mmCIF file of C-alpha atoms and ligand atoms in Angstrom:
data_model
loop_
_atom_site.group_PDB
_atom_site.id
_atom_site.type_symbol
_atom_site.label_atom_id
_atom_site.label_comp_id
_atom_site.label_asym_id
_atom_site.label_seq_id
_atom_site.Cartn_x
_atom_site.Cartn_y
_atom_site.Cartn_z
ATOM 1 C CA MET A 65 0.000 0.000 0.000
ATOM 2 C CA LYS A 66 1.303 3.497 -0.832
ATOM 3 C CA PHE A 67 2.575 5.232 2.286
ATOM 4 C CA PHE A 68 2.416 8.945 3.154
ATOM 5 C CA MET A 69 4.396 9.720 6.294
ATOM 6 C CA ALA A 70 4.711 13.133 7.932
ATOM 7 C CA ASN A 71 7.899 14.033 9.784
ATOM 8 C CA TRP A 72 7.083 17.064 11.891
ATOM 9 C CA LYS A 73 10.656 17.426 13.191
ATOM 10 C CA MET A 74 10.861 19.919 16.102
ATOM 11 C CA HIS A 75 7.554 21.637 15.303
ATOM 12 C CA LYS A 76 4.180 21.839 17.092
ATOM 13 C CA THR A 77 3.281 21.788 20.779
ATOM 14 C CA VAL A 78 0.697 19.270 22.046
ATOM 15 C CA GLN A 79 -2.044 21.856 21.592
ATOM 16 C CA GLU A 80 -0.941 22.662 18.039
ATOM 17 C CA ALA A 81 -0.704 18.977 17.174
ATOM 18 C CA LEU A 82 -4.259 18.337 18.393
ATOM 19 C CA GLU A 83 -5.461 21.410 16.524
ATOM 20 C CA PHE A 84 -3.987 19.960 13.301
ATOM 21 C CA LEU A 85 -5.851 16.706 13.891
ATOM 22 C CA LYS A 86 -9.210 18.497 14.246
ATOM 23 C CA ASP A 87 -9.128 19.412 10.546
ATOM 24 C CA PHE A 88 -7.117 16.484 9.368
ATOM 25 C CA ILE A 89 -8.962 13.452 10.812
ATOM 26 C CA PRO A 90 -12.327 14.156 9.091
ATOM 27 C CA SER A 91 -10.599 14.990 5.808
ATOM 28 C CA VAL A 92 -8.924 11.581 5.500
ATOM 29 C CA GLN A 93 -11.844 9.548 6.803
ATOM 30 C CA GLY A 94 -12.781 6.829 4.343
ATOM 31 C CA ILE A 95 -9.348 6.718 2.664
ATOM 32 C CA SER A 96 -8.469 3.037 2.904
ATOM 33 C CA ASP A 97 -6.282 2.420 -0.152
ATOM 34 C CA ARG A 98 -3.181 4.115 1.251
ATOM 35 C CA GLU A 99 -1.370 4.282 4.560
ATOM 36 C CA ILE A 100 -1.055 7.624 6.360
ATOM 37 C CA GLY A 101 1.174 8.381 9.338
ATOM 38 C CA ILE A 102 2.492 11.277 11.400
ATOM 39 C CA ALA A 103 5.713 11.410 13.423
ATOM 40 C CA PRO A 104 5.398 14.298 15.905
ATOM 41 C CA ALA A 105 7.902 15.346 18.588
ATOM 42 C CA PHE A 106 8.187 12.879 21.502
ATOM 43 C CA VAL A 107 6.154 15.131 23.829
ATOM 44 C CA CYS A 108 3.119 14.945 21.483
ATOM 45 C CA ILE A 109 3.127 11.181 20.929
ATOM 46 C CA ASP A 110 0.919 10.197 23.855
ATOM 47 C CA SER A 111 -1.849 12.727 23.112
ATOM 48 C CA MET A 112 -1.689 12.042 19.379
ATOM 49 C CA SER A 113 -1.752 8.310 19.849
ATOM 50 C CA LYS A 114 -4.896 8.644 22.004
ATOM 51 C CA ALA A 115 -6.542 11.092 19.606
ATOM 52 C CA LEU A 116 -5.900 8.752 16.663
ATOM 53 C CA ARG A 117 -6.882 5.512 18.407
ATOM 54 C CA ASP A 118 -10.133 5.085 16.452
ATOM 55 C CA THR A 119 -8.662 6.102 13.089
ATOM 56 C CA ASP A 120 -6.375 4.387 10.579
ATOM 57 C CA ILE A 121 -3.758 7.153 10.885
ATOM 58 C CA LYS A 122 -0.503 5.748 12.228
ATOM 59 C CA VAL A 123 1.763 7.452 14.765
ATOM 60 C CA GLY A 124 5.527 7.403 14.533
ATOM 61 C CA ALA A 125 8.511 8.590 16.551
ATOM 62 C CA GLN A 126 11.380 10.517 14.964
ATOM 63 C CA ASN A 127 14.125 8.826 16.966
ATOM 64 C CA VAL A 128 14.802 6.192 19.635
ATOM 65 C CA PHE A 129 17.719 4.918 21.714
ATOM 66 C CA TYR A 130 19.070 1.373 21.394
ATOM 67 C CA GLU A 131 18.856 0.336 25.049
ATOM 68 C CA ASN A 132 15.558 -0.299 26.800
ATOM 69 C CA LYS A 133 16.487 1.286 30.134
ATOM 70 C CA GLY A 134 19.434 2.630 32.074
ATOM 71 C CA ALA A 135 21.495 5.705 32.823
ATOM 72 C CA TYR A 136 21.075 7.452 29.459
ATOM 73 C CA THR A 137 19.926 10.937 30.377
ATOM 74 C CA GLY A 138 17.543 12.425 27.846
ATOM 75 C CA GLU A 139 16.969 9.289 25.801
ATOM 76 C CA VAL A 140 13.744 7.395 25.006
ATOM 77 C CA SER A 141 13.676 3.631 24.583
ATOM 78 C CA PRO A 142 11.836 1.260 22.221
ATOM 79 C CA VAL A 143 9.891 -0.218 25.168
ATOM 80 C CA MET A 144 8.709 3.273 26.164
ATOM 81 C CA LEU A 145 7.536 3.972 22.620
ATOM 82 C CA LYS A 146 5.818 0.607 22.344
ATOM 83 C CA ASP A 147 3.934 1.473 25.524
ATOM 84 C CA LEU A 148 2.466 4.526 23.741
ATOM 85 C CA ASN A 149 0.969 2.313 21.007
ATOM 86 C CA ILE A 150 2.930 3.772 18.138
ATOM 87 C CA ASP A 151 3.550 1.963 14.853
ATOM 88 C CA TYR A 152 6.726 3.403 13.329
ATOM 89 C CA VAL A 153 10.094 4.802 14.326
ATOM 90 C CA ILE A 154 12.110 6.915 11.893
ATOM 91 C CA ILE A 155 15.777 5.921 12.220
ATOM 92 C CA GLY A 156 18.847 7.384 10.549
ATOM 93 C CA HIS A 157 17.344 10.679 9.409
ATOM 94 C CA SER A 158 20.083 12.880 7.951
ATOM 95 C CA GLU A 159 19.463 15.529 10.624
ATOM 96 C CA ARG A 160 20.222 12.874 13.270
ATOM 97 C CA ARG A 161 23.337 11.838 11.361
ATOM 98 C CA LYS A 162 24.490 15.458 10.972
ATOM 99 C CA TYR A 163 23.609 17.184 14.263
ATOM 100 C CA PHE A 164 23.752 14.195 16.620
ATOM 101 C CA HIS A 165 26.624 12.322 14.977
ATOM 102 C CA GLU A 166 24.710 9.087 14.427
ATOM 103 C CA THR A 167 26.864 6.575 12.596
ATOM 104 C CA ASP A 168 25.764 3.568 10.520
ATOM 105 C CA GLU A 169 26.701 1.375 13.507
ATOM 106 C CA ILE A 170 24.502 3.335 15.934
ATOM 107 C CA ILE A 171 21.670 3.278 13.407
ATOM 108 C CA ASN A 172 22.027 -0.505 13.072
ATOM 109 C CA LEU A 173 21.728 -0.900 16.867
ATOM 110 C CA LYS A 174 18.649 1.339 16.902
ATOM 111 C CA ILE A 175 16.969 -0.644 14.121
ATOM 112 C CA LYS A 176 17.610 -3.929 15.934
ATOM 113 C CA ALA A 177 16.349 -2.625 19.290
ATOM 114 C CA THR A 178 13.227 -1.156 17.692
ATOM 115 C CA MET A 179 12.387 -4.323 15.785
ATOM 116 C CA SER A 180 12.858 -6.365 18.977
ATOM 117 C CA GLU A 181 9.820 -4.517 20.327
ATOM 118 C CA ASN A 182 7.885 -5.309 17.156
ATOM 119 C CA LEU A 183 7.786 -1.709 16.028
ATOM 120 C CA ASN A 184 8.171 -0.849 12.344
ATOM 121 C CA VAL A 185 11.213 1.071 11.170
ATOM 122 C CA ILE A 186 11.492 3.794 8.543
ATOM 123 C CA PHE A 187 15.198 3.645 7.767
ATOM 124 C CA CYS A 188 16.493 6.841 6.094
ATOM 125 C CA ILE A 189 19.449 6.950 3.759
ATOM 126 C CA GLY A 190 20.772 9.523 1.323
ATOM 127 C CA GLU A 191 23.825 11.294 0.012
ATOM 128 C CA THR A 192 25.024 14.843 0.679
ATOM 129 C CA LEU A 193 25.515 17.357 -2.134
ATOM 130 C CA GLU A 194 29.277 16.931 -1.899
ATOM 131 C CA GLU A 195 28.929 13.150 -2.218
ATOM 132 C CA ARG A 196 26.652 13.504 -5.247
ATOM 133 C CA GLU A 197 28.960 15.998 -6.928
ATOM 134 C CA SER A 198 31.940 13.718 -6.435
ATOM 135 C CA GLU A 199 29.954 10.791 -7.905
ATOM 136 C CA LYS A 200 29.878 8.865 -4.663
ATOM 137 C CA THR A 201 26.081 8.609 -4.381
ATOM 138 C CA PHE A 202 25.818 4.875 -5.037
ATOM 139 C CA ASP A 203 28.821 3.996 -2.836
ATOM 140 C CA VAL A 204 27.261 5.967 0.005
ATOM 141 C CA LEU A 205 23.838 4.353 -0.410
ATOM 142 C CA LYS A 206 25.411 0.876 -0.581
ATOM 143 C CA LYS A 207 27.384 1.433 2.614
ATOM 144 C CA GLN A 208 24.418 2.918 4.476
ATOM 145 C CA ILE A 209 22.228 -0.046 3.475
ATOM 146 C CA GLU A 210 24.800 -2.758 4.188
ATOM 147 C CA LYS A 211 25.899 -1.362 7.554
ATOM 148 C CA GLY A 212 22.488 -0.149 8.670
ATOM 149 C CA LEU A 213 20.832 -3.487 7.907
ATOM 150 C CA GLU A 214 23.628 -5.796 9.074
ATOM 151 C CA ASN A 215 22.120 -8.919 10.681
ATOM 152 C CA ILE A 216 18.573 -7.610 10.356
ATOM 153 C CA GLU A 217 16.150 -10.251 9.195
ATOM 154 C CA LYS A 218 12.763 -8.696 9.916
ATOM 155 C CA TYR A 219 12.166 -7.260 6.449
ATOM 156 C CA ASP A 220 8.404 -7.208 7.150
ATOM 157 C CA SER A 221 8.908 -4.400 9.682
ATOM 158 C CA LEU A 222 11.103 -2.365 7.383
ATOM 159 C CA VAL A 223 10.451 0.655 5.171
ATOM 160 C CA LEU A 224 13.334 2.465 3.437
ATOM 161 C CA ALA A 225 13.325 6.207 2.799
ATOM 162 C CA TYR A 226 15.631 7.657 0.166
ATOM 163 C CA GLU A 227 16.261 11.249 1.184
ATOM 164 C CA PRO A 228 19.030 13.058 -0.674
ATOM 165 C CA VAL A 229 20.350 15.411 2.019
ATOM 166 C CA TRP A 230 20.585 18.327 -0.411
ATOM 167 C CA ALA A 231 16.853 18.040 -1.149
ATOM 168 C CA ILE A 232 15.648 18.128 2.469
ATOM 169 C CA GLY A 233 14.039 21.412 3.438
ATOM 170 C CA THR A 234 15.761 23.216 0.568
ATOM 171 C CA GLY A 235 12.980 23.330 -2.017
ATOM 172 C CA LYS A 236 15.323 21.444 -4.396
ATOM 173 C CA VAL A 237 13.643 18.204 -5.411
ATOM 174 C CA ALA A 238 15.735 15.443 -6.945
ATOM 175 C CA SER A 239 14.996 14.992 -10.651
ATOM 176 C CA GLU A 240 12.788 12.129 -11.782
ATOM 177 C CA LEU A 241 15.841 10.388 -13.199
ATOM 178 C CA GLN A 242 17.838 10.812 -9.979
ATOM 179 C CA ILE A 243 14.959 9.375 -7.926
ATOM 180 C CA GLU A 244 14.371 6.517 -10.358
ATOM 181 C CA GLU A 245 18.068 5.555 -10.409
ATOM 182 C CA ALA A 246 18.435 5.738 -6.635
ATOM 183 C CA HIS A 247 15.273 3.722 -5.943
ATOM 184 C CA ALA A 248 16.261 1.038 -8.463
ATOM 185 C CA PHE A 249 19.716 0.855 -6.881
ATOM 186 C CA ILE A 250 18.231 0.570 -3.366
ATOM 187 C CA LYS A 251 15.804 -2.143 -4.505
ATOM 188 C CA ASN A 252 18.707 -4.142 -5.966
ATOM 189 C CA ARG A 253 20.788 -3.833 -2.803
ATOM 190 C CA LEU A 254 17.763 -4.970 -0.773
ATOM 191 C CA LYS A 255 17.452 -7.938 -3.144
ATOM 192 C CA ASP A 256 21.104 -8.778 -2.445
ATOM 193 C CA ILE A 257 20.178 -9.053 1.232
ATOM 194 C CA TYR A 258 16.594 -10.348 1.235
ATOM 195 C CA SER A 259 16.274 -11.928 -2.260
ATOM 196 C CA ASP A 260 12.702 -11.860 -3.609
ATOM 197 C CA LYS A 261 11.338 -10.832 -0.229
ATOM 198 C CA ALA A 262 12.838 -7.390 -0.880
ATOM 199 C CA ASP A 263 9.761 -6.689 -3.007
ATOM 200 C CA ARG A 264 7.781 -6.413 0.222
ATOM 201 C CA ILE A 265 9.949 -3.539 1.487
ATOM 202 C CA ARG A 266 8.516 -0.179 0.527
ATOM 203 C CA ILE A 267 10.873 2.577 -0.578
ATOM 204 C CA LEU A 268 9.740 6.141 0.117
ATOM 205 C CA TYR A 269 11.161 9.326 -1.389
ATOM 206 C CA GLY A 270 11.770 12.352 0.837
ATOM 207 C CA GLY A 271 13.068 15.835 0.093
ATOM 208 C CA SER A 272 10.953 18.958 -0.508
ATOM 209 C CA VAL A 273 7.828 16.981 -1.445
ATOM 210 C CA SER A 274 4.929 19.371 -2.068
ATOM 211 C CA PRO A 275 1.398 19.377 -3.548
ATOM 212 C CA GLU A 276 2.993 20.691 -6.768
ATOM 213 C CA ASN A 277 5.531 17.901 -7.313
ATOM 214 C CA ILE A 278 3.862 14.888 -5.671
ATOM 215 C CA HIS A 279 2.050 13.705 -8.786
ATOM 216 C CA SER A 280 5.208 13.235 -10.827
ATOM 217 C CA ILE A 281 7.117 11.726 -7.869
ATOM 218 C CA MET A 282 4.431 9.091 -7.253
ATOM 219 C CA ASN A 283 4.602 8.056 -10.907
ATOM 220 C CA ILE A 284 8.300 7.106 -10.728
ATOM 221 C CA ALA A 285 9.097 3.376 -10.696
ATOM 222 C CA ASN A 286 9.795 1.883 -7.241
ATOM 223 C CA VAL A 287 8.437 4.907 -5.364
ATOM 224 C CA ASP A 288 6.032 3.455 -2.805
ATOM 225 C CA GLY A 289 5.234 6.669 -1.006
ATOM 226 C CA VAL A 290 6.808 9.752 0.521
ATOM 227 C CA LEU A 291 8.292 11.052 3.762
ATOM 228 C CA VAL A 292 7.184 14.671 4.035
ATOM 229 C CA GLY A 293 8.723 17.319 6.288
ATOM 230 C CA GLY A 294 7.782 20.990 5.783
ATOM 231 C CA ALA A 295 4.625 20.468 3.719
ATOM 232 C CA SER A 296 3.145 18.050 6.271
ATOM 233 C CA LEU A 297 2.842 20.778 8.911
ATOM 234 C CA ASP A 298 -0.158 22.216 7.077
ATOM 235 C CA PRO A 299 -3.173 19.873 7.037
ATOM 236 C CA GLU A 300 -4.377 21.153 3.657
ATOM 237 C CA LYS A 301 -0.997 20.681 1.990
ATOM 238 C CA PHE A 302 -0.512 17.224 3.500
ATOM 239 C CA LEU A 303 -4.005 16.243 2.355
ATOM 240 C CA LYS A 304 -3.253 17.430 -1.201
ATOM 241 C CA ILE A 305 -0.123 15.272 -1.150
ATOM 242 C CA ILE A 306 -2.077 12.230 0.069
ATOM 243 C CA LYS A 307 -4.780 12.761 -2.588
ATOM 244 C CA TYR A 308 -2.191 13.405 -5.282
ATOM 245 C CA GLU A 309 -4.216 11.955 -8.141
ATOM 246 C CA GLU A 310 -6.719 14.789 -7.811
ATOM 247 C CA ARG A 311 -4.117 17.350 -8.962
ATOM 248 C CA LYS A 312 -2.828 16.503 -12.368
HETATM 249 C C1 PEP B 513 12.288 15.116 5.995
HETATM 250 O O1 PEP B 513 12.538 15.727 7.006
HETATM 251 O O2 PEP B 513 12.306 13.870 6.033
HETATM 252 C C2 PEP B 513 11.987 15.865 4.770
HETATM 253 C C3 PEP B 513 11.912 15.203 3.656
HETATM 254 O O3 PEP B 513 11.822 17.211 4.888
HETATM 255 P P1 PEP B 513 11.267 18.232 3.746
HETATM 256 O O4 PEP B 513 10.020 17.596 3.160
HETATM 257 O O5 PEP B 513 10.945 19.506 4.497
HETATM 258 O O6 PEP B 513 12.323 18.390 2.739
#
C-alpha cells in the first residue's frame, strides 16, 4: 500500500498537534487504499496516539535509543515507545546523522532494538551534495544499506526512505531520473540481502515533497510513497499530497 508519512521534526506543541488533527482526521476519513502516518515530537506522541486511536492514521517517533532502560539521560527507549501504542520509528534521518553524529553502527543498533519490540522502522538513507557531486552517491547508499541493515532479518517491519540530504528542506527536489536511479539501486541492494522478499519492502522518497511535485514523484518506478517534512505541517498541503491523483 502506498505510504504517506509526515515528519514534523521539532515543530508543534501538544495543543498545536491536536489542533492539526481536528481538521485532518475528518478529511482523511474513508481513505483506505493508502497508509497515512504522522511522526510528531516525543512530547506529542501520547496525546496524538490517544486522539488517533479510532482512526487508521498511524503514529511514529522521529528517533529512539538502542537500550531499553538505564542511565542514558535524555533518551527514550523502544519499550517506552511501544507502551504509547505507536507503529513506526524513523531511524537514521540525515538531521540525526548530521547534528547528533549518528553513525551507521549506531543506526544498526537502533533498528535492531526497535524491531525487537515489534515496532516498524522507517530507515532513512541519502547522500550529501558533496557526495553527489563527487559521484559517490551509489557507494554511500550501498554502505548505508549494508551497515544499517547488518544482521537484520525482519524485512516485514522495514520501510526504506531515500532522502538526498541536499533536497531536504531546501525546495530542491531530486529529478525524476535521480529518484528513479536511486530507488532502483536501493531495490537491488535490498534484493542482495533479502532476495525476492525485498519486493515487500517499501521505498519512500523524501526531500521537498509538495502538492505541486507529488504527482510526478508518485509516478516514478519503485516509489512506494513519501516522507514529508515541511509540507506536512499544514493539514491542507498534507491532504493534497495524500490525494495526489486529484491534482494533475
Ligand atoms: C524530511 O525531514 O524527512 C523531509 C523530507 O523534509 P522536507 O520535506 O521539508 O524536505
